[in-house]
CSV table of C-alpha atoms in Angstrom, one decimal:
chain,number,residue,atom,x,y,z
E,1,MET,CA,6.1,18.5,-15.3
E,2,LYS,CA,3.5,16.6,-17.3
E,3,LEU,CA,4.1,13.2,-19.0
E,4,ASN,CA,1.4,11.8,-21.3
E,5,LYS,CA,1.0,8.2,-22.1
E,6,LYS,CA,3.4,8.4,-25.0
E,7,ALA,CA,6.1,10.1,-22.9
E,8,LEU,CA,5.7,7.4,-20.3
E,9,GLU,CA,6.1,4.7,-22.9
E,10,ASN,CA,9.2,6.4,-24.3
E,11,LEU,CA,11.0,6.6,-20.9
E,12,ASP,CA,14.1,4.6,-20.6
E,13,ARG,CA,13.2,1.3,-18.9
E,14,ILE,CA,15.1,1.9,-15.7
E,15,GLU,CA,13.8,5.5,-15.4
E,16,ARG,CA,10.2,4.2,-15.9
E,17,ILE,CA,10.6,1.6,-13.2
E,18,LYS,CA,12.0,4.2,-10.9
E,19,ILE,CA,9.2,6.6,-11.5
E,20,ILE,CA,6.3,4.2,-11.6
E,21,ASN,CA,7.4,2.6,-8.4
E,22,ALA,CA,7.0,6.0,-6.7
E,23,VAL,CA,3.6,7.2,-8.0
E,24,SER,CA,1.4,5.3,-5.6
E,25,GLY,CA,2.9,7.2,-2.7
E,26,ILE,CA,4.5,5.7,0.4
E,27,LYS,CA,4.5,1.9,0.5
E,28,PRO,CA,4.6,-0.3,3.6
E,29,ALA,CA,7.9,-2.2,4.1
E,30,ASN,CA,7.3,-5.8,5.0
E,31,LEU,CA,9.3,-9.1,5.1
E,32,ILE,CA,7.3,-12.1,4.0
E,33,ALA,CA,8.7,-15.4,5.3
E,34,SER,CA,7.9,-19.0,4.5
E,35,ILE,CA,9.3,-22.5,4.8
E,36,HIS,CA,9.9,-25.3,2.4
E,37,GLU,CA,8.9,-28.9,3.3
E,38,ASP,CA,12.7,-29.7,3.5
E,39,GLY,CA,13.1,-27.1,6.2
E,40,ILE,CA,14.8,-24.4,4.1
E,41,THR,CA,13.3,-21.0,5.1
E,42,ASN,CA,12.7,-18.1,2.8
E,43,VAL,CA,12.3,-14.4,3.5
E,44,ALA,CA,11.8,-11.6,1.0
E,45,ILE,CA,10.9,-7.9,1.1
E,46,PHE,CA,7.6,-6.7,-0.3
E,47,SER,CA,6.2,-3.2,-0.7
E,48,SER,CA,2.8,-4.2,-1.9
E,49,VAL,CA,1.0,-5.6,1.2
E,50,VAL,CA,-2.6,-4.1,1.1
E,51,HIS,CA,-5.5,-4.2,3.5
E,52,LEU,CA,-8.5,-6.0,2.0
E,53,GLY,CA,-10.9,-6.2,5.0
E,54,SER,CA,-11.2,-6.5,8.7
E,55,ASP,CA,-13.8,-9.2,9.1
E,56,PRO,CA,-12.5,-11.7,8.1
E,57,ALA,CA,-9.0,-10.1,8.6
E,58,LEU,CA,-7.6,-10.3,5.0
E,59,LEU,CA,-4.4,-8.9,3.5
E,60,GLY,CA,-3.2,-9.1,0.0
E,61,PHE,CA,0.2,-8.7,-1.7
E,62,ILE,CA,1.3,-8.6,-5.3
E,63,LEU,CA,3.6,-11.3,-6.6
E,64,ARG,CA,5.7,-10.7,-9.7
E,65,PRO,CA,5.6,-13.1,-12.7
E,66,THR,CA,7.1,-16.6,-12.6
E,67,GLY,CA,10.9,-16.6,-12.8
E,68,GLU,CA,11.5,-13.6,-10.6
E,69,VAL,CA,12.9,-14.0,-7.1
E,70,PRO,CA,9.9,-14.2,-4.8
E,71,ARG,CA,8.6,-17.4,-6.4
E,72,ASN,CA,10.3,-19.5,-3.7
E,73,THR,CA,8.0,-17.7,-1.3
E,74,TYR,CA,4.9,-18.6,-3.5
E,75,ASP,CA,5.9,-22.2,-3.9
E,76,ASN,CA,6.2,-22.6,-0.1
E,77,ILE,CA,2.9,-20.9,0.4
E,78,LEU,CA,1.1,-23.1,-2.0
E,79,ALA,CA,2.7,-26.2,-0.5
E,80,ASN,CA,1.8,-25.6,3.2
E,81,LYS,CA,-0.5,-22.5,3.1
E,82,SER,CA,1.5,-20.8,5.8
E,83,TYR,CA,3.5,-17.5,5.7
E,84,THR,CA,4.2,-14.5,7.9
E,85,ILE,CA,4.2,-10.8,7.3
E,86,ASN,CA,6.7,-8.8,9.4
E,87,HIS,CA,7.1,-5.0,9.7
E,88,ILE,CA,10.6,-3.6,9.0
E,89,HIS,CA,12.3,-1.1,11.4
E,90,PRO,CA,15.2,1.2,10.8
E,91,GLU,CA,17.7,-1.1,12.6
E,92,PHE,CA,17.4,-3.7,9.8
E,93,THR,CA,16.3,-1.9,6.7
E,94,LYS,CA,19.7,-2.8,5.0
E,95,LYS,CA,19.4,-6.5,5.9
E,96,ALA,CA,15.8,-6.4,4.7
E,97,HIS,CA,16.7,-4.7,1.4
E,98,TYR,CA,19.2,-7.4,0.5
E,99,THR,CA,16.7,-10.2,0.8
E,100,SER,CA,15.6,-9.0,-2.7
E,101,ALA,CA,18.8,-10.4,-4.3
E,102,LYS,CA,18.1,-13.5,-6.3
E,103,PHE,CA,19.6,-16.1,-4.0
E,104,ASP,CA,19.5,-19.8,-5.0
E,105,ALA,CA,16.5,-21.7,-3.5
E,106,SER,CA,19.0,-23.7,-1.3
E,107,ILE,CA,20.1,-20.6,0.5
E,108,SER,CA,18.0,-19.1,3.4
E,109,GLU,CA,17.9,-15.3,3.2
E,110,PHE,CA,17.5,-15.4,7.0
E,111,GLU,CA,21.0,-16.7,7.3
E,112,ARG,CA,22.6,-14.8,4.4
E,113,CYS,CA,21.1,-11.5,5.5
E,114,GLY,CA,21.6,-11.8,9.2
E,115,LEU,CA,17.9,-12.1,10.2
E,116,THR,CA,16.6,-14.4,13.0
E,117,GLU,CA,13.9,-17.0,12.6
E,118,GLU,CA,11.2,-17.2,15.4
E,119,TYR,CA,8.5,-19.8,15.6
E,120,ILE,CA,5.1,-20.0,17.5
E,121,GLU,CA,3.1,-23.2,17.9
E,122,THR,CA,0.2,-22.2,15.6
E,123,CYS,CA,2.2,-21.1,12.6
E,124,LYS,CA,4.4,-23.3,10.4
E,125,ALA,CA,6.2,-20.5,8.7
E,126,PRO,CA,9.0,-18.5,10.6
E,127,PHE,CA,8.5,-15.0,11.9
E,128,VAL,CA,11.3,-12.4,11.7
E,129,LYS,CA,12.4,-12.1,15.3
E,130,GLU,CA,13.8,-8.5,14.8
E,131,SER,CA,10.3,-7.3,13.8
E,132,ARG,CA,8.0,-5.8,16.5
E,133,PHE,CA,4.7,-6.0,14.6
E,134,LYS,CA,4.0,-9.2,12.7
E,135,MET,CA,1.2,-11.5,11.4
E,136,GLY,CA,0.9,-15.3,10.9
E,137,MET,CA,-1.0,-15.8,7.7
E,138,GLN,CA,-3.2,-18.6,6.2
E,139,PHE,CA,-3.2,-18.7,2.4
E,140,VAL,CA,-6.7,-18.2,1.0
E,141,GLU,CA,-6.5,-17.6,-2.8
E,142,ALA,CA,-4.3,-16.1,-5.5
E,143,LEU,CA,-6.1,-13.9,-8.1
E,144,PRO,CA,-4.3,-13.7,-11.5
E,145,ILE,CA,-3.9,-10.2,-12.9
E,146,LYS,CA,-3.8,-11.1,-16.6
E,147,GLN,CA,-2.6,-7.7,-17.8
E,148,ASN,CA,1.0,-8.3,-16.5
E,149,ASN,CA,1.0,-11.9,-15.2
E,150,THR,CA,1.1,-10.8,-11.6
E,151,LEU,CA,-0.9,-12.4,-8.8
E,152,LEU,CA,-2.9,-10.9,-5.9
E,153,VAL,CA,-2.1,-13.3,-3.1
E,154,ILE,CA,-4.8,-13.2,-0.5
E,155,GLY,CA,-4.4,-14.5,3.1
E,156,GLU,CA,-6.2,-14.4,6.4
E,157,ILE,CA,-4.5,-13.3,9.6
E,158,THR,CA,-4.4,-16.2,12.0
E,159,SER,CA,-2.1,-14.6,14.6
E,160,LEU,CA,-0.9,-11.1,15.5
E,161,ILE,CA,2.1,-10.2,17.5
E,162,LEU,CA,2.6,-6.6,18.4
E,163,PRO,CA,3.9,-4.4,21.4
E,164,ASP,CA,1.6,-4.4,24.4
E,165,ALA,CA,1.7,-0.6,24.5
E,166,SER,CA,-0.2,-0.6,21.2
E,167,PHE,CA,-3.4,-1.2,23.1
E,168,GLU,CA,-3.0,1.4,25.8
E,169,SER,CA,-5.0,4.1,24.0
E,170,THR,CA,-8.3,4.5,22.3
E,171,GLU,CA,-6.5,6.1,19.4
E,172,ASP,CA,-5.2,4.3,16.3
E,173,ILE,CA,-2.1,2.1,16.8
E,174,ASN,CA,0.9,4.5,16.5
E,175,LEU,CA,3.2,3.5,13.7
E,176,GLU,CA,5.7,6.2,14.7
E,177,GLU,CA,6.1,4.6,18.2
E,178,ILE,CA,6.4,1.1,16.7
E,179,ASN,CA,8.8,2.7,14.2
E,180,SER,CA,7.7,0.8,11.1
E,181,VAL,CA,9.3,2.0,7.9
E,182,GLY,CA,8.0,2.7,4.4
E,183,ILE,CA,9.4,2.4,1.0
E,184,SER,CA,9.3,4.5,-2.1
E,185,GLY,CA,10.6,3.6,-5.5
E,186,LEU,CA,12.6,0.3,-5.3
E,187,ASN,CA,15.4,1.4,-3.0
E,188,SER,CA,14.4,4.2,-0.7
E,189,TYR,CA,13.4,3.8,3.0
E,190,TYR,CA,11.4,6.3,5.1
E,191,THR,CA,10.5,6.6,8.8
E,192,VAL,CA,7.0,8.0,9.6
E,193,THR,CA,6.0,10.9,11.9
E,194,LYS,CA,2.4,11.2,13.1
E,195,ILE,CA,0.9,14.7,12.3
E,196,ALA,CA,-2.8,14.3,12.8
E,197,GLU,CA,-5.7,12.1,13.9
E,198,TYR,CA,-9.2,13.1,12.9
E,199,PRO,CA,-12.6,11.6,14.1
E,200,TYR,CA,-14.7,9.3,12.0
E,201,ALA,CA,-16.1,11.5,9.3
E,202,ARG,CA,-19.9,12.0,9.7
E,203,THR,CA,-21.7,14.3,7.2
E,204,SER,CA,-23.3,16.1,10.1
E,205,GLU,CA,-19.9,16.9,11.6
E,206,VAL,CA,-18.0,18.0,8.5
E,207,PRO,CA,-16.3,21.4,9.3
E,208,LYS,CA,-17.1,24.4,7.1
E,209,PHE,CA,-14.1,24.5,4.8
E,210,LYS,CA,-13.3,27.8,3.0
O,1,MET,CA,1.2,-9.3,23.0
O,2,LYS,CA,0.0,-12.2,20.9
O,3,LEU,CA,-3.5,-12.6,19.5
O,4,ASN,CA,-4.6,-15.8,17.9
O,5,LYS,CA,-7.4,-16.3,15.4
O,6,LYS,CA,-10.0,-16.7,18.1
O,7,ALA,CA,-8.8,-13.6,20.0
O,8,LEU,CA,-9.0,-11.6,16.8
O,9,GLU,CA,-12.5,-12.8,16.1
O,10,ASN,CA,-13.6,-11.9,19.7
O,11,LEU,CA,-12.4,-8.4,19.5
O,12,ASP,CA,-15.0,-5.7,19.7
O,13,ARG,CA,-15.9,-4.7,16.1
O,14,ILE,CA,-14.5,-1.1,16.3
O,15,GLU,CA,-11.3,-2.4,18.0
O,16,ARG,CA,-10.8,-5.0,15.3
O,17,ILE,CA,-11.3,-2.4,12.5
O,18,LYS,CA,-8.8,-0.1,14.3
O,19,ILE,CA,-6.1,-2.8,14.6
O,20,ILE,CA,-6.5,-4.6,11.3
O,21,ASN,CA,-6.4,-1.3,9.4
O,22,ALA,CA,-2.9,-0.8,10.9
O,23,VAL,CA,-1.3,-4.2,10.5
O,24,SER,CA,-0.2,-3.8,6.9
O,25,GLY,CA,2.1,-0.9,7.9
O,26,ILE,CA,2.1,2.7,6.5
O,27,LYS,CA,-0.5,3.1,3.7
O,28,PRO,CA,-0.3,5.7,0.9
O,29,ALA,CA,-2.8,8.6,1.2
O,30,ASN,CA,-4.5,9.4,-2.1
O,31,LEU,CA,-7.6,11.2,-3.3
O,32,ILE,CA,-9.4,9.4,-6.2
O,33,ALA,CA,-11.5,11.8,-8.3
O,34,SER,CA,-14.1,11.2,-11.0
O,35,ILE,CA,-16.9,12.9,-12.8
O,36,HIS,CA,-20.5,11.9,-13.5
O,37,GLU,CA,-22.0,12.3,-16.9
O,38,ASP,CA,-24.2,15.1,-15.5
O,39,GLY,CA,-21.1,17.0,-14.5
O,40,ILE,CA,-21.1,16.4,-10.7
O,41,THR,CA,-17.6,15.6,-9.6
O,42,ASN,CA,-16.6,13.1,-6.9
O,43,VAL,CA,-13.5,12.8,-4.8
O,44,ALA,CA,-12.8,10.3,-2.0
O,45,ILE,CA,-9.8,9.3,0.1
O,46,PHE,CA,-8.3,5.9,-0.4
O,47,SER,CA,-5.4,4.2,1.5
O,48,SER,CA,-5.3,1.1,-0.7
O,49,VAL,CA,-3.6,2.2,-3.9
O,50,VAL,CA,-1.0,-0.4,-4.9
O,51,HIS,CA,1.7,-0.7,-7.6
O,52,LEU,CA,0.9,-3.6,-10.0
O,53,GLY,CA,3.5,-3.1,-12.6
O,54,SER,CA,5.6,-0.5,-14.5
O,55,ASP,CA,5.2,-1.7,-18.2
O,56,PRO,CA,2.3,-1.2,-18.7
O,57,ALA,CA,2.1,1.3,-15.8
O,58,LEU,CA,-0.7,-0.2,-13.7
O,59,LEU,CA,-2.1,0.7,-10.3
O,60,GLY,CA,-4.8,-1.0,-8.3
O,61,PHE,CA,-7.0,0.1,-5.4
O,62,ILE,CA,-9.5,-1.8,-3.2
O,63,LEU,CA,-13.1,-0.8,-3.4
O,64,ARG,CA,-15.5,-1.6,-0.4
O,65,PRO,CA,-18.7,-3.5,-1.0
O,66,THR,CA,-21.8,-1.9,-2.7
O,67,GLY,CA,-23.6,0.6,-0.5
O,68,GLU,CA,-20.6,2.2,1.1
O,69,VAL,CA,-19.5,5.7,0.1
O,70,PRO,CA,-17.0,5.3,-2.6
O,71,ARG,CA,-19.5,3.6,-5.0
O,72,ASN,CA,-20.1,7.0,-6.6
O,73,THR,CA,-16.5,6.9,-7.6
O,74,TYR,CA,-16.9,3.4,-9.1
O,75,ASP,CA,-20.2,4.2,-11.0
O,76,ASN,CA,-18.4,7.2,-12.6
O,77,ILE,CA,-15.3,5.1,-13.5
O,78,LEU,CA,-17.5,2.4,-15.1
O,79,ALA,CA,-19.5,5.0,-17.0
O,80,ASN,CA,-16.5,7.0,-18.6
O,81,LYS,CA,-13.4,4.9,-17.7
O,82,SER,CA,-11.6,8.0,-16.4
O,83,TYR,CA,-10.3,8.8,-12.9
O,84,THR,CA,-7.4,10.5,-11.2
O,85,ILE,CA,-5.2,9.5,-8.3
O,86,ASN,CA,-3.8,12.5,-6.3
O,87,HIS,CA,-1.2,12.4,-3.5
O,88,ILE,CA,-2.2,14.2,-0.2
O,89,HIS,CA,0.0,16.7,1.5
O,90,PRO,CA,0.0,18.0,5.1
O,91,GLU,CA,-1.7,21.3,4.2
O,92,PHE,CA,-4.9,19.5,3.2
O,93,THR,CA,-5.0,16.2,5.1
O,94,LYS,CA,-8.1,17.5,7.1
O,95,LYS,CA,-10.0,18.4,4.0
O,96,ALA,CA,-9.0,15.0,2.4
O,97,HIS,CA,-10.1,13.1,5.5
O,98,TYR,CA,-13.6,14.5,5.4
O,99,THR,CA,-14.2,13.4,1.8
O,100,SER,CA,-14.8,10.0,3.5
O,101,ALA,CA,-18.1,11.2,4.9
O,102,LYS,CA,-21.1,9.7,3.2
O,103,PHE,CA,-22.3,12.7,1.2
O,104,ASP,CA,-25.3,12.4,-1.1
O,105,ALA,CA,-24.4,11.7,-4.7
O,106,SER,CA,-25.7,15.2,-5.7
O,107,ILE,CA,-23.0,16.9,-3.6
O,108,SER,CA,-19.4,17.3,-4.9
O,109,GLU,CA,-16.8,16.6,-2.2
O,110,PHE,CA,-14.6,19.1,-4.0
O,111,GLU,CA,-16.9,21.9,-3.1
O,112,ARG,CA,-18.0,20.6,0.4
O,113,CYS,CA,-14.4,19.9,1.5
O,114,GLY,CA,-12.8,23.0,0.0
O,115,LEU,CA,-10.7,21.2,-2.7
O,116,THR,CA,-10.1,22.6,-6.2
O,117,GLU,CA,-10.9,20.8,-9.5
O,118,GLU,CA,-8.2,21.0,-12.2
O,119,TYR,CA,-8.6,19.6,-15.7
O,120,ILE,CA,-6.2,18.7,-18.6
O,121,GLU,CA,-7.2,18.0,-22.2
O,122,THR,CA,-6.4,14.3,-22.2
O,123,CYS,CA,-8.3,13.3,-19.0
O,124,LYS,CA,-12.1,13.6,-18.5
O,125,ALA,CA,-11.9,13.3,-14.7
O,126,PRO,CA,-10.8,16.2,-12.5
O,127,PHE,CA,-7.4,16.3,-10.8
O,128,VAL,CA,-7.0,17.8,-7.3
O,129,LYS,CA,-5.3,21.1,-7.9
O,130,GLU,CA,-3.8,21.2,-4.3
O,131,SER,CA,-1.9,17.9,-5.0
O,132,ARG,CA,1.7,18.1,-6.3
O,133,PHE,CA,2.0,14.5,-7.6
O,134,LYS,CA,-1.0,13.0,-9.5
O,135,MET,CA,-2.0,10.6,-12.2
O,136,GLY,CA,-4.7,10.5,-14.9
O,137,MET,CA,-6.0,6.9,-15.1
O,138,GLN,CA,-7.8,4.8,-17.7
O,139,PHE,CA,-9.9,2.0,-16.2
O,140,VAL,CA,-8.8,-1.5,-17.2
O,141,GLU,CA,-10.7,-4.1,-15.2
O,142,ALA,CA,-12.2,-4.8,-11.7
O,143,LEU,CA,-11.4,-8.1,-10.1
O,144,PRO,CA,-13.9,-9.4,-7.6
O,145,ILE,CA,-12.5,-10.6,-4.3
O,146,LYS,CA,-15.2,-13.0,-3.3
O,147,GLN,CA,-14.2,-13.5,0.3
O,148,ASN,CA,-15.5,-10.1,1.3
O,149,ASN,CA,-17.2,-8.6,-1.8
O,150,THR,CA,-14.5,-6.1,-2.4
O,151,LEU,CA,-13.0,-5.3,-5.8
O,152,LEU,CA,-9.5,-4.7,-7.0
O,153,VAL,CA,-9.9,-1.9,-9.5
O,154,ILE,CA,-7.1,-1.9,-12.0
O,155,GLY,CA,-6.2,1.1,-14.1
O,156,GLU,CA,-3.4,2.3,-16.5
O,157,ILE,CA,-1.6,5.6,-15.9
O,158,THR,CA,-2.2,7.8,-19.0
O,159,SER,CA,-0.8,11.0,-17.6
O,160,LEU,CA,1.6,11.9,-14.8
O,161,ILE,CA,1.9,15.3,-13.2
O,162,LEU,CA,4.8,15.9,-10.7
O,163,PRO,CA,7.3,18.6,-9.7
O,164,ASP,CA,10.1,19.2,-12.2
O,165,ALA,CA,12.6,18.8,-9.4
O,166,SER,CA,11.7,15.1,-9.2
O,167,PHE,CA,13.8,14.4,-12.2
O,168,GLU,CA,17.0,16.3,-11.2
O,169,SER,CA,18.6,13.2,-9.7
O,170,THR,CA,19.5,9.7,-10.6
O,171,GLU,CA,18.1,8.6,-7.2
O,172,ASP,CA,14.6,7.5,-6.5
O,173,ILE,CA,11.9,10.3,-6.5
O,174,ASN,CA,12.0,11.8,-3.0
O,175,LEU,CA,8.7,11.6,-1.3
O,176,GLU,CA,9.9,13.6,1.7
O,177,GLU,CA,10.7,16.6,-0.6
O,178,ILE,CA,7.3,16.2,-2.3
O,179,ASN,CA,5.8,15.8,1.2
O,180,SER,CA,3.3,13.1,0.4
O,181,VAL,CA,1.6,11.8,3.5
O,182,GLY,CA,0.7,8.3,4.7
O,183,ILE,CA,-2.2,6.8,6.7
O,184,SER,CA,-2.4,4.2,9.4
O,185,GLY,CA,-5.6,2.9,10.8
O,186,LEU,CA,-8.6,4.8,9.6
O,187,ASN,CA,-7.9,8.2,10.9
O,188,SER,CA,-4.1,8.9,11.5
O,189,TYR,CA,-1.9,10.8,9.1
O,190,TYR,CA,1.9,10.7,8.9
O,191,THR,CA,4.7,12.6,7.1
O,192,VAL,CA,7.7,10.6,5.8
O,193,THR,CA,11.4,11.2,6.3
O,194,LYS,CA,14.0,9.5,4.1
O,195,ILE,CA,16.6,7.5,6.0
O,196,ALA,CA,18.4,5.4,3.4
O,197,GLU,CA,18.7,4.4,-0.2
O,198,TYR,CA,20.5,1.2,-1.2
O,199,PRO,CA,21.7,-0.1,-4.6
O,200,TYR,CA,19.8,-2.7,-6.6
O,201,ALA,CA,20.5,-6.0,-4.7
O,202,ARG,CA,22.8,-8.3,-6.7
O,203,THR,CA,23.8,-11.6,-5.0
O,204,SER,CA,27.4,-10.9,-5.8
O,205,GLU,CA,27.3,-7.6,-3.9
O,206,VAL,CA,25.4,-8.6,-0.7
O,207,PRO,CA,27.4,-7.4,2.3
O,208,LYS,CA,28.6,-9.9,4.9
O,209,PHE,CA,25.9,-9.5,7.6
O,210,LYS,CA,26.9,-10.7,11.2
């Protein structure tokens, strides 16, 4: 099936949201957590965390326009520059999913959705205890995307918590073993199965294809 | 295992790249294709395609600093504003992986890596014929990320090609059925298996957790 620009514009709003949220392919499932100065914590699911660079270690995520739910997160990040990014695993995808409901700012999604706060000395924001792979983040900058009033929120990784076994090999960290899940569309969750690992691609070592 | 900022900075360069490329979770595997005015085509693998919004339908991807391989892609995009984003499937992950080698600009990765160009009337850039889910894109803007000289390249979806069966259900598009793969680290490829789909999260319908 082919849809041109006009056909895309003419799609029913919900249908378009459903389709366009799937076109980028599998998206990482992360919980972003923060804390207000008054001590109320906030945690919300994001599928837009993206690797920006390894040195310095930078990650970005896309924040929806003002008025939508994750702004509690952003207000907290601006106030104290601290947040955490936590992988989601199959045991708590349902709890993680419901953090996307538009709870009042006075309610902590940790409590309402049955997730557990965890703190370390060097990070003000809470981690999600249930997560096995998580990062403490220092806010760096937010770049406005003027076409749709979203923001690319940029942060530097200041702490990294992951299973010891991740380092036992010279291969890439195995996301299947850690069992981190992915998202497609707005509501669908996926596990991942490793099928291949190839060497760094040098022009002199490219196989003869065909 | 916990690594603080100092421990992260002290990691061996290759080790850090390996780890930091895995921390965001599963990444979508896409081939981005473009064409030079002289007719030479270009295709390169990217794991940073990110959903920016559904109306208008915008996608972004992160481009490494000048001098690295994907700049042929960017030069082409700037020249004629056209590119395509194509999902990768298990049958051709190896071919897709080797598009990351630093081929000379005079060499088409389509030919060298055994991939097939496909054209439609409304898109100047080639699609990857082997892909079952792909988008024709119109360049919109590139936002500089000054912390590491990368760019967020923003484009609008002007055509969408996907299997007819994708529309047979009211559920999210099923990436397991389409068999689109993900990436973690720099070199590891994963298939995805759907484990759950939950309804839109309304505060009044949040289950009692705990």
